[in-house]
PDB file of C-alpha atoms in Angstrom:
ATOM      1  CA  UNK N   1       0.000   0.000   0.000  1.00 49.00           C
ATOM      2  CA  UNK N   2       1.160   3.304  -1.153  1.00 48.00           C
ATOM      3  CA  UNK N   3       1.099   6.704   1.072  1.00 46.00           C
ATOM      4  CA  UNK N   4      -1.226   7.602  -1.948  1.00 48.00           C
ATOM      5  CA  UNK N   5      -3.548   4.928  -1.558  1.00 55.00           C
ATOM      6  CA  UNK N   6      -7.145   5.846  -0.174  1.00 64.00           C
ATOM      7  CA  UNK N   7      -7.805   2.743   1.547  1.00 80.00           C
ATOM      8  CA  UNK N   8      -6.830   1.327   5.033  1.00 87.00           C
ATOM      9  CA  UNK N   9      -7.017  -2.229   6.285  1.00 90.00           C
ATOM     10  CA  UNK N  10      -8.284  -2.972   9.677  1.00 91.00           C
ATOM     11  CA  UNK N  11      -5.506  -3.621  11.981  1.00 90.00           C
ATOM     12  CA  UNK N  12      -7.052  -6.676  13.681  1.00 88.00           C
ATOM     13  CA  UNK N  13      -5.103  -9.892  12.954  1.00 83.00           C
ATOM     14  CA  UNK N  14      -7.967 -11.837  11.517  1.00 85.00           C
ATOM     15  CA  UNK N  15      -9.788  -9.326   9.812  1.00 88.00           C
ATOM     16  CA  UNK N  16      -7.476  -7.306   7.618  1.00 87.00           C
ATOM     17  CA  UNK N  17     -10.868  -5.948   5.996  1.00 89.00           C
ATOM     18  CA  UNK N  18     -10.575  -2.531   4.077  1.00 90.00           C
ATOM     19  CA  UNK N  19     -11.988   0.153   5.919  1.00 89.00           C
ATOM     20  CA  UNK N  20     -14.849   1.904   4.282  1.00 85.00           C
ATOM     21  CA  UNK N  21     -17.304   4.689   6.298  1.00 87.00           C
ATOM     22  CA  UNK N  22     -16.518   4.803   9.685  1.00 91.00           C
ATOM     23  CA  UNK N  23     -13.166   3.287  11.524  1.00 92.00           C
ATOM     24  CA  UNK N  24     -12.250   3.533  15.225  1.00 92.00           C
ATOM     25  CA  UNK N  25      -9.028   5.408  15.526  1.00 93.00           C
ATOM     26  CA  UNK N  26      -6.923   4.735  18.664  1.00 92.00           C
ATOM     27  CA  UNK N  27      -4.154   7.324  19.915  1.00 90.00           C
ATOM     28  CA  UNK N  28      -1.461   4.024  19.746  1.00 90.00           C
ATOM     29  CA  UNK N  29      -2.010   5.069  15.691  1.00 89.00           C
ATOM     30  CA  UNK N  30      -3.818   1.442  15.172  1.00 92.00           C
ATOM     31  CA  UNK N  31      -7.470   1.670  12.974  1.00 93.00           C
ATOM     32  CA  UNK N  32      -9.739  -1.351  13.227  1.00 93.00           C
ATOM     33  CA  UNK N  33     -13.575  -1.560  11.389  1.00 92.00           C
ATOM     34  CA  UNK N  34     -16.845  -0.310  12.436  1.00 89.00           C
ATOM     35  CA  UNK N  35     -17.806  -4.272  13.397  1.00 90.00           C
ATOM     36  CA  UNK N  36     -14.268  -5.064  15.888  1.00 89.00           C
ATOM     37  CA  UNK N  37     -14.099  -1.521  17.350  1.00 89.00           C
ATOM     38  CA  UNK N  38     -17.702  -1.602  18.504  1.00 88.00           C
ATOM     39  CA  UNK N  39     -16.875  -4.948  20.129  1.00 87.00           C
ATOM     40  CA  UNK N  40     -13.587  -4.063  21.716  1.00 86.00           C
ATOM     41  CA  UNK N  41     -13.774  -0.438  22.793  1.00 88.00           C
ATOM     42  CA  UNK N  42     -17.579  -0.994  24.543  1.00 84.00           C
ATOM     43  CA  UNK N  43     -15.813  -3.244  27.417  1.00 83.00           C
ATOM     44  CA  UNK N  44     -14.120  -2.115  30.116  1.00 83.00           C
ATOM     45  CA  UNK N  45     -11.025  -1.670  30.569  1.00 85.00           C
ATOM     46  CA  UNK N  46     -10.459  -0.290  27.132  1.00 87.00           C
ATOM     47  CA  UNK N  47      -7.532  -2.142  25.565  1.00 90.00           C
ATOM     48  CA  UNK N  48      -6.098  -2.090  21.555  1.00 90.00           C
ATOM     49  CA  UNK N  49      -6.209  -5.116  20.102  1.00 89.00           C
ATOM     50  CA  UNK N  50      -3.150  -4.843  17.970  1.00 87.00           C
ATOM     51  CA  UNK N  51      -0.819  -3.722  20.490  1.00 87.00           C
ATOM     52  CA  UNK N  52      -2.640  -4.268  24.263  1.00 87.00           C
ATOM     53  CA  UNK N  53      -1.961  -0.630  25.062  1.00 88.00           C
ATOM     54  CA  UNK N  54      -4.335   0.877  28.004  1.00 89.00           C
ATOM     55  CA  UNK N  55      -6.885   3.869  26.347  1.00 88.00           C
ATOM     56  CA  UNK N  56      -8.345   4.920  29.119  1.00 84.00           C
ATOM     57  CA  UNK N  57      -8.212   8.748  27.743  1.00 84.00           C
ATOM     58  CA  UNK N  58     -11.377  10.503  26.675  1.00 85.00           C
ATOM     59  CA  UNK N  59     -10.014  11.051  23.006  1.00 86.00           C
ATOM     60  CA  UNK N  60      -7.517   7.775  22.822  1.00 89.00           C
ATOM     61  CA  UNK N  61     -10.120   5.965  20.568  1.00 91.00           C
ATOM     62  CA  UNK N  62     -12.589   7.665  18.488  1.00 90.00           C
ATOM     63  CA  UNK N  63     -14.962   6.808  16.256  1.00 92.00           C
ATOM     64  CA  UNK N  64     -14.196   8.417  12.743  1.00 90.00           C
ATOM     65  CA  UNK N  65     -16.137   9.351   9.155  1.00 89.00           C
ATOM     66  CA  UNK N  66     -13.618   8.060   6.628  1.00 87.00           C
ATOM     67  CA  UNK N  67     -15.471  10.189   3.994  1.00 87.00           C
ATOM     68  CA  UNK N  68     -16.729  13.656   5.101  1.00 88.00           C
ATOM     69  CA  UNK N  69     -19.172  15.665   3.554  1.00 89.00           C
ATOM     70  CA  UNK N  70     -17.914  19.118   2.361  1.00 90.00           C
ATOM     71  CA  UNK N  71     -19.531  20.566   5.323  1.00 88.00           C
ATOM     72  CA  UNK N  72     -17.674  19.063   7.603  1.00 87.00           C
ATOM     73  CA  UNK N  73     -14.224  19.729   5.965  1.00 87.00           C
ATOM     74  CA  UNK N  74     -15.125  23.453   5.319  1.00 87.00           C
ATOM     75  CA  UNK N  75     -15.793  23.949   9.243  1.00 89.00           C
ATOM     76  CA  UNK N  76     -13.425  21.299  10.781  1.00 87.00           C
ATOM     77  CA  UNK N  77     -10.520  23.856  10.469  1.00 89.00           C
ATOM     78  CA  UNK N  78     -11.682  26.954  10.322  1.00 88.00           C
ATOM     79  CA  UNK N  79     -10.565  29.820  12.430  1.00 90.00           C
ATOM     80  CA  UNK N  80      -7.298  27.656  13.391  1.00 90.00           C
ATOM     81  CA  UNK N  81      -3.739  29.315  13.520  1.00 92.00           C
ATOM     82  CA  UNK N  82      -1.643  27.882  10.503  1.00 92.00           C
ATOM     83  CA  UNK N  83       0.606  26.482  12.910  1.00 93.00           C
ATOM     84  CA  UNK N  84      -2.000  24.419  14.336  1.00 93.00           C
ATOM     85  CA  UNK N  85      -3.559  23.028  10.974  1.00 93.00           C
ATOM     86  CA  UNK N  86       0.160  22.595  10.277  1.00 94.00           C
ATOM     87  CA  UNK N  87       0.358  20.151  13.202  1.00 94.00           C
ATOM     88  CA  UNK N  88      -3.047  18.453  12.544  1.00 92.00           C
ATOM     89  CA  UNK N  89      -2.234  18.290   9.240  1.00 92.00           C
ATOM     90  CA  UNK N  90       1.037  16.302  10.048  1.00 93.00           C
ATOM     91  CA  UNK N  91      -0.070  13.935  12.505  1.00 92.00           C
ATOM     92  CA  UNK N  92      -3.017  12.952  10.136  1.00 91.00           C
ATOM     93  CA  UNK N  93       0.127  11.959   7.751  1.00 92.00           C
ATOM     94  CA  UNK N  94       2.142  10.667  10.486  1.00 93.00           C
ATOM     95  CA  UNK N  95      -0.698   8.241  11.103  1.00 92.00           C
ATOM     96  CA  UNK N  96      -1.255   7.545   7.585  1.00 91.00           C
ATOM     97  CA  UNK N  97       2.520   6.887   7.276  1.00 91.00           C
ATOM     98  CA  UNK N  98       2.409   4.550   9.978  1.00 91.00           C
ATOM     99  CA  UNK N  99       0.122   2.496   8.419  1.00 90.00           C
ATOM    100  CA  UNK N 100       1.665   1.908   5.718  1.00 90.00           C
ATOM    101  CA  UNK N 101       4.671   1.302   7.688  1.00 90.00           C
ATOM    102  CA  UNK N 102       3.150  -1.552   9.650  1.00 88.00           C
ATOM    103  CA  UNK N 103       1.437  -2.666   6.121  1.00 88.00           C
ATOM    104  CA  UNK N 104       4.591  -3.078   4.364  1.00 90.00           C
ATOM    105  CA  UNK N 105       6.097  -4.694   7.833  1.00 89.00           C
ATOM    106  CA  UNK N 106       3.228  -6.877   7.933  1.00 87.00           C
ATOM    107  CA  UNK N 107       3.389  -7.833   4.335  1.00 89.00           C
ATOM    108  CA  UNK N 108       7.566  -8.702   4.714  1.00 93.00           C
ATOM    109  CA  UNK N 109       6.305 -10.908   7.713  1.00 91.00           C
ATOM    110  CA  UNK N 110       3.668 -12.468   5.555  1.00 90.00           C
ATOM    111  CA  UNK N 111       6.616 -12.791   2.513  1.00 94.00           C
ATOM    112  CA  UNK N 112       9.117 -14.130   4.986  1.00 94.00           C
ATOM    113  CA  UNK N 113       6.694 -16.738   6.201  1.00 93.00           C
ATOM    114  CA  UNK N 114       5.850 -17.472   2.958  1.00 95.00           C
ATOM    115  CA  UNK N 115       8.904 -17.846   2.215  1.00 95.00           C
ATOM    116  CA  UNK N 116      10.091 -20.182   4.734  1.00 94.00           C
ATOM    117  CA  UNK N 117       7.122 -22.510   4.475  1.00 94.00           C
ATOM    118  CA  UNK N 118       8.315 -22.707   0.835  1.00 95.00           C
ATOM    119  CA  UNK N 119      11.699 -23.702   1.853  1.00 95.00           C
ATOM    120  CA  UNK N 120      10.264 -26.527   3.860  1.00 94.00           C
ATOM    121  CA  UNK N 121       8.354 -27.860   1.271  1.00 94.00           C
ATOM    122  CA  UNK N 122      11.248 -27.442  -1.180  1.00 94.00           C
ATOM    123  CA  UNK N 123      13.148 -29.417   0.985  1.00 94.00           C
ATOM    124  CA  UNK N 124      10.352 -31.977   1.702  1.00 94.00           C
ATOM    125  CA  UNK N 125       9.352 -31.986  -2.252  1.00 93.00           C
ATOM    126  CA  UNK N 126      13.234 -33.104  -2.695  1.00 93.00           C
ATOM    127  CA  UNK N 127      13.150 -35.507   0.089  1.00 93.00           C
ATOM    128  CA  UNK N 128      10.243 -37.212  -1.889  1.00 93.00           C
ATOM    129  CA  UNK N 129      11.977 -37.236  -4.840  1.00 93.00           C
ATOM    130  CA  UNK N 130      14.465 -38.644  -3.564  1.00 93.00           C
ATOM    131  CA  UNK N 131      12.620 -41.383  -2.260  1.00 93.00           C
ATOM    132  CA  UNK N 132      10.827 -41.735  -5.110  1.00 93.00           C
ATOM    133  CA  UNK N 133      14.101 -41.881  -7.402  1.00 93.00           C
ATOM    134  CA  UNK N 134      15.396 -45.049  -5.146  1.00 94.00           C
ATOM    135  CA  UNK N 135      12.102 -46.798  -5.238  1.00 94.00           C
ATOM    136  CA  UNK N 136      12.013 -45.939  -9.339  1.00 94.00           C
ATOM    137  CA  UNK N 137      15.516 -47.293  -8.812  1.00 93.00           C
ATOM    138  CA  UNK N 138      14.523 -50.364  -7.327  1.00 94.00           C
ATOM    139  CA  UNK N 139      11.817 -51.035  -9.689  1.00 94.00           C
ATOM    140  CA  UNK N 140      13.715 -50.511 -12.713  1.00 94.00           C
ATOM    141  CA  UNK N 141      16.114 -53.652 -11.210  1.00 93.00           C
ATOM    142  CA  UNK N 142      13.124 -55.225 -10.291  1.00 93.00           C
ATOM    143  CA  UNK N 143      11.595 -55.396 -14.056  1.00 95.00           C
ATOM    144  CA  UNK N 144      15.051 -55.743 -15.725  1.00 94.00           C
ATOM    145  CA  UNK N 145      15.089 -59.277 -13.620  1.00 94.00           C
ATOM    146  CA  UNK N 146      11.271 -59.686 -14.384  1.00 94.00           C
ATOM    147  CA  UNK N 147      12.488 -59.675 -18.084  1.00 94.00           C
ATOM    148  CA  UNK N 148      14.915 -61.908 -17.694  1.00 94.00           C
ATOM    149  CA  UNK N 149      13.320 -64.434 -16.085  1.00 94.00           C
ATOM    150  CA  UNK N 150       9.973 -63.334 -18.701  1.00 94.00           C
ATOM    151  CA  UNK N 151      12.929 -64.823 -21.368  1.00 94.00           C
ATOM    152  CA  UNK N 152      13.772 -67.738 -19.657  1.00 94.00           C
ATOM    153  CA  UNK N 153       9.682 -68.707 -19.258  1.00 94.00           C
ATOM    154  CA  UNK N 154       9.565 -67.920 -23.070  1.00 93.00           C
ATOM    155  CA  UNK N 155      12.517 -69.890 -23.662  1.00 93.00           C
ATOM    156  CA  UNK N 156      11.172 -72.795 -22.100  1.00 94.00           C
ATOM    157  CA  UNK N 157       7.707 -72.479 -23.067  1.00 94.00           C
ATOM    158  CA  UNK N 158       8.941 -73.034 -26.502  1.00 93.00           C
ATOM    159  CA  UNK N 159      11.464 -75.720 -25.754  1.00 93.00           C
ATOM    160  CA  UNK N 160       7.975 -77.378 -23.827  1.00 94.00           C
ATOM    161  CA  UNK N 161       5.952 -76.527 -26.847  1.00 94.00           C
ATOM    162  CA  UNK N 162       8.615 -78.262 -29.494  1.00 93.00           C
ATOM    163  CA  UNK N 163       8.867 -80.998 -27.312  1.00 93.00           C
ATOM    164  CA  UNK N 164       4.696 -80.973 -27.065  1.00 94.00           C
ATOM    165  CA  UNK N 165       4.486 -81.352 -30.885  1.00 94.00           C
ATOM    166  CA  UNK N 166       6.508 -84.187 -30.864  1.00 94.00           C
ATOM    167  CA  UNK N 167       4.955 -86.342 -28.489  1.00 93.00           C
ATOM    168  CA  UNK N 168       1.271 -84.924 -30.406  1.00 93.00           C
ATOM    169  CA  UNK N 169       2.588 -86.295 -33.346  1.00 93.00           C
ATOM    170  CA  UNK N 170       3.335 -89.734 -31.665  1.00 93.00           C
ATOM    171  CA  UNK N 171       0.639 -89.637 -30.488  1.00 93.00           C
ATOM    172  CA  UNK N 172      -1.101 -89.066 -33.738  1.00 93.00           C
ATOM    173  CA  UNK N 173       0.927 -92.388 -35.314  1.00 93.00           C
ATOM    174  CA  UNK N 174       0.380 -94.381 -32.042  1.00 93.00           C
ATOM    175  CA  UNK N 175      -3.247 -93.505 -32.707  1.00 93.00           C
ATOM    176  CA  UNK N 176      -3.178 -94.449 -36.142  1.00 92.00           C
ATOM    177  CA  UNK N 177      -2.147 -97.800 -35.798  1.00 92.00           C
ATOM    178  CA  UNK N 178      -4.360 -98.201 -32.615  1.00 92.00           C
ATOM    179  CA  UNK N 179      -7.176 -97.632 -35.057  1.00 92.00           C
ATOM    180  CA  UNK N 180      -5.890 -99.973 -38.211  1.00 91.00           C
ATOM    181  CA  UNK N 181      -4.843-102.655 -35.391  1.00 91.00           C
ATOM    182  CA  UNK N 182      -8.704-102.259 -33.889  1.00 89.00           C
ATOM    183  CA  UNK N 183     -10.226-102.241 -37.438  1.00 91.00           C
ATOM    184  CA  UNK N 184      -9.025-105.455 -38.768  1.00 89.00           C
ATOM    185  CA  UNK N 185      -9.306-107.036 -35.077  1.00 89.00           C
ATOM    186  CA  UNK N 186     -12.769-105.979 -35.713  1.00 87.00           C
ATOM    187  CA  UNK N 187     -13.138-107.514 -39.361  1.00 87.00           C
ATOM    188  CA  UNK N 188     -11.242-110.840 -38.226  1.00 85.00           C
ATOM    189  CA  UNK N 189     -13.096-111.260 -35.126  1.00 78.00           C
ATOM    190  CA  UNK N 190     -16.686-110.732 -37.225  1.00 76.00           C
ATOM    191  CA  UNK N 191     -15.488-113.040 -40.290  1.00 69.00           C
ATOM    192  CA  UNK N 192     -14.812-115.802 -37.546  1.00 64.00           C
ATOM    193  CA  UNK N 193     -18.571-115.185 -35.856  1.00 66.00           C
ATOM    194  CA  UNK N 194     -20.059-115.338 -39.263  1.00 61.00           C
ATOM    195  CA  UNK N 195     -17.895-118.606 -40.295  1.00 62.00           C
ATOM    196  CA  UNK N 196     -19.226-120.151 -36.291  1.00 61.00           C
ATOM    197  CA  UNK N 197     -22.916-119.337 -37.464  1.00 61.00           C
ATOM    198  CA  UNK N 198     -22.621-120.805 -40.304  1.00 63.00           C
ATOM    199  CA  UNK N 199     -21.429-124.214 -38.736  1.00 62.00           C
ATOM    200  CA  UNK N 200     -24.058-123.625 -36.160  1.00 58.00           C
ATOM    201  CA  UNK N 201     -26.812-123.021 -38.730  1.00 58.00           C
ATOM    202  CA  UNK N 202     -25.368-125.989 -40.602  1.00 60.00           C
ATOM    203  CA  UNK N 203     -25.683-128.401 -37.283  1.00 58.00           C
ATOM    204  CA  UNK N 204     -29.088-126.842 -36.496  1.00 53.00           C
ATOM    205  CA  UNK N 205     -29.962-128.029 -39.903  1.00 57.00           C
ATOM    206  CA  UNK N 206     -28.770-131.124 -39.610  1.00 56.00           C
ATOM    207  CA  UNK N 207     -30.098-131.939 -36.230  1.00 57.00           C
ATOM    208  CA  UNK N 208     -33.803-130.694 -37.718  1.00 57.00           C
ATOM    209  CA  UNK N 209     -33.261-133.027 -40.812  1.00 58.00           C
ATOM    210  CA  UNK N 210     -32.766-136.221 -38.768  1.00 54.00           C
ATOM    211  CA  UNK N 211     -35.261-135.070 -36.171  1.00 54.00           C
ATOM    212  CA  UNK N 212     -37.563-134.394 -38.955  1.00 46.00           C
ATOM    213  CA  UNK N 213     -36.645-138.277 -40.596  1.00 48.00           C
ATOM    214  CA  UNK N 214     -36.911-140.034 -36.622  1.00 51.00           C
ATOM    215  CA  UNK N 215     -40.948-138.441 -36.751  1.00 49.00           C
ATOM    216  CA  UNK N 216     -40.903-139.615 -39.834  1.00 47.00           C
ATOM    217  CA  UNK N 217     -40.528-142.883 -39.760  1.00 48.00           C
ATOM    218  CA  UNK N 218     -40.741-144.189 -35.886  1.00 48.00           C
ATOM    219  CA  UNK N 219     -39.396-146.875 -34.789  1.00 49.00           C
ATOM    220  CA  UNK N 220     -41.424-150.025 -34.841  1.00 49.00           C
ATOM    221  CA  UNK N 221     -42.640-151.868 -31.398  1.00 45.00           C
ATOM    222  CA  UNK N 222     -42.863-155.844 -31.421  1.00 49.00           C
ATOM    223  CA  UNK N 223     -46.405-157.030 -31.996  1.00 46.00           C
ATOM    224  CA  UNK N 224     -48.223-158.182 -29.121  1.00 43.00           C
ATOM    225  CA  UNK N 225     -51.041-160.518 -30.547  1.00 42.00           C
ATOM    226  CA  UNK N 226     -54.168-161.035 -28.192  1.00 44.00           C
ATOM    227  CA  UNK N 227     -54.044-164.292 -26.074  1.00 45.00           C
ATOM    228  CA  UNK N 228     -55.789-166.704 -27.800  1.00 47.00           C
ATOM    229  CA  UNK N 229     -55.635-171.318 -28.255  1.00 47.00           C
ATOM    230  CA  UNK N 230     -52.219-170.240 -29.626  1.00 47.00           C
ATOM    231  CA  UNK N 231     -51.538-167.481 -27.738  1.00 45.00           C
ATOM    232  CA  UNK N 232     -48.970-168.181 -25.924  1.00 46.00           C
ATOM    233  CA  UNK N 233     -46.076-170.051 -28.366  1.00 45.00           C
ATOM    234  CA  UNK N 234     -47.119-166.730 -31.145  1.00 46.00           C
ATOM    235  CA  UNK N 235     -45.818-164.433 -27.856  1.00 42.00           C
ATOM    236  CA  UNK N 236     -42.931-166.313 -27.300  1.00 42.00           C
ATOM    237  CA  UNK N 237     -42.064-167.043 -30.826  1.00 44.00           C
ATOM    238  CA  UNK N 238     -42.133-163.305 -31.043  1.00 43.00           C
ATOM    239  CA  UNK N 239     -39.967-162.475 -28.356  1.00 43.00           C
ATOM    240  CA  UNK N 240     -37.784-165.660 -28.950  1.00 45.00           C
ATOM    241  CA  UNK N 241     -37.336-163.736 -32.674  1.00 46.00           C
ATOM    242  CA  UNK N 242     -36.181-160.551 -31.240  1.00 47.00           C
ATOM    243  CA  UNK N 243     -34.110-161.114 -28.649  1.00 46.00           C
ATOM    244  CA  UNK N 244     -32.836-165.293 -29.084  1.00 46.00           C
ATOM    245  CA  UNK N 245     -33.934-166.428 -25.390  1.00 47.00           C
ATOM    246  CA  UNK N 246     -37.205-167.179 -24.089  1.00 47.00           C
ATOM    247  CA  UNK N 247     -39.349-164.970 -21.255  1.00 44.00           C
ATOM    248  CA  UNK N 248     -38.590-167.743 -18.753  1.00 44.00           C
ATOM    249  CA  UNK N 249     -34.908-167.514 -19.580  1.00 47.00           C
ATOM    250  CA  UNK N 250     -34.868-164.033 -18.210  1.00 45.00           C
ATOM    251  CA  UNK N 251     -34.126-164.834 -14.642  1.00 48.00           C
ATOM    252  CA  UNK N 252     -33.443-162.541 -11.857  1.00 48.00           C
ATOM    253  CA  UNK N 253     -29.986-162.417  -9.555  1.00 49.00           C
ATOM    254  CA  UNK N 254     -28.653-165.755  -8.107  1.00 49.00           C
ATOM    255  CA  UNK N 255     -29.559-166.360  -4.498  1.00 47.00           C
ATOM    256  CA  UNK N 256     -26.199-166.660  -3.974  1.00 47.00           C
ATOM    257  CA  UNK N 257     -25.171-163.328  -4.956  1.00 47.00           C
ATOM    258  CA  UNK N 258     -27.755-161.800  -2.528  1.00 44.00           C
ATOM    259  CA  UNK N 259     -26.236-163.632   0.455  1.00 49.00           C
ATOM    260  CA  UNK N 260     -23.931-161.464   1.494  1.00 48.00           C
ATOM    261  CA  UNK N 261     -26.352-158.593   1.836  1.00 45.00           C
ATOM    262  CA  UNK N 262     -28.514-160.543   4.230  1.00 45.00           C
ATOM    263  CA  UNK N 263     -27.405-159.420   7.963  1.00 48.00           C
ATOM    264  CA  UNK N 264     -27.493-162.261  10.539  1.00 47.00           C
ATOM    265  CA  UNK N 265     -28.857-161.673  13.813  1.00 43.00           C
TER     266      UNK N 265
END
């Protein structure tokens, strides 16, 4: 802020507000807004917020109309000695001069704080770059070894894929010859069925045939002639024909023989 400048900021640290209509002059040369001098100066003891000096004087704070009307600057000095406008004149500038004293003090204060927090991050910013180069560091050995080990996979992936190939193709011929092997096992195994049905069919055939020729012609039973006069020598002339021996010669096991069997008491 320039001594030309028309504006003053409130001198309470969390305001800093440019002062427009009224302001609250205090005698320690400190100006604060309409809002903060109403609240400070209305307590008791009266005490400046900027620099904790005691006003307890009738005129060490006062309430002031930052712009006049003409009336007011027409009769504000009139009838004074020169010497005395003189001096009112240069304390109004010796106040204004002050303020722009503490404004450029408090704007090197807000530049070296500035300042100084920039430093710290500076020095933090390189810190993390630092950090940040190592672990960019590290990674970079990290993926160089990834790729060489990425080289040696591909390496043996296509070693594992030749060697895959191979054994496919094998595999392909072993497969081959499974199949012409199974194929004429196949054709052998149903030529020898169809040669065992024949036979079968032809036994069946022949086992119908002469079943067929037995029904045909069945076998003849020695006739039995009804007992008659001569009865008896035409039924044992017949059986005499057929078998050589008579009925009576037909006679059952020896006494003898049937001996041994007998148990004695």
């Amino acid at each position: 802020m320039s001594i030309c400048d028309d504006t003053l900021l409130c001198n309470f640290p969390k305001c800093r507000a440019k002062l427009s209509a009224f302001a609250w002059v205090t005698a320690c040369s400190h100006v604060f807004c309409d809002q903060h001098g109403s609240e400070k100066f209305s307590r008791s003891p009266v005490i400046c917020p900027a620099c904790s000096s005691a006003l307890s004087g009738k005129l060490d704070v006062v309430r002031m109309e930052l712009s006049p009307s003409e009336e007011y600057k027409a009769m504000v000095l009139t009838g004074l000695r020169p010497d005395i406008v003189l001096d009112i004149s240069s304390r109004a500038l010796a106040f204004w001069s002050y303020q722009v004293h503490q404004e450029r003090i408090y704007q090197e204060y807000s530049l070296s704080r500035a300042e100084s927090q920039l430093k710290q991050m500076e020095k933090f910013l390189t810190q993390q770059n630092q950090s940040r180069e190592m672990e960019l560091t590290a990674l970079k050995g990290e993926i160089a070894s990834l790729k060489k080990m990425m080289d040696e996979y591909k390496r043996n992936y296509s070693e594992m894929s030749e060697k895959l190939m191979q054994r496919n193709r094998q595999y392909q011929k072993l497969q081959g010859l499974y199949d012409s092997l199974r194929m004429r096992s196949m054709v052998v195994g149903a030529g020898g069925r169809h040669t065992e049905q024949q036979m079968g069919h032809q036994d069946y055939n022949a086992d119908n045939n002469a079943g067929v020729a037995q029904h045909a012609t069945p076998q003849r039973s020695p006739p039995f002639l009804s007992l008659g006069p001569e009865g008896d020598g035409r039924f044992l002339s017949t059986v005499e024909a057929d078998g050589g021996k008579t009925f009576f010669q037909f006679s059952s096991p020896g006494r003898d023989k049937c001996r041994p069997f007998i148990r004695k008491h």
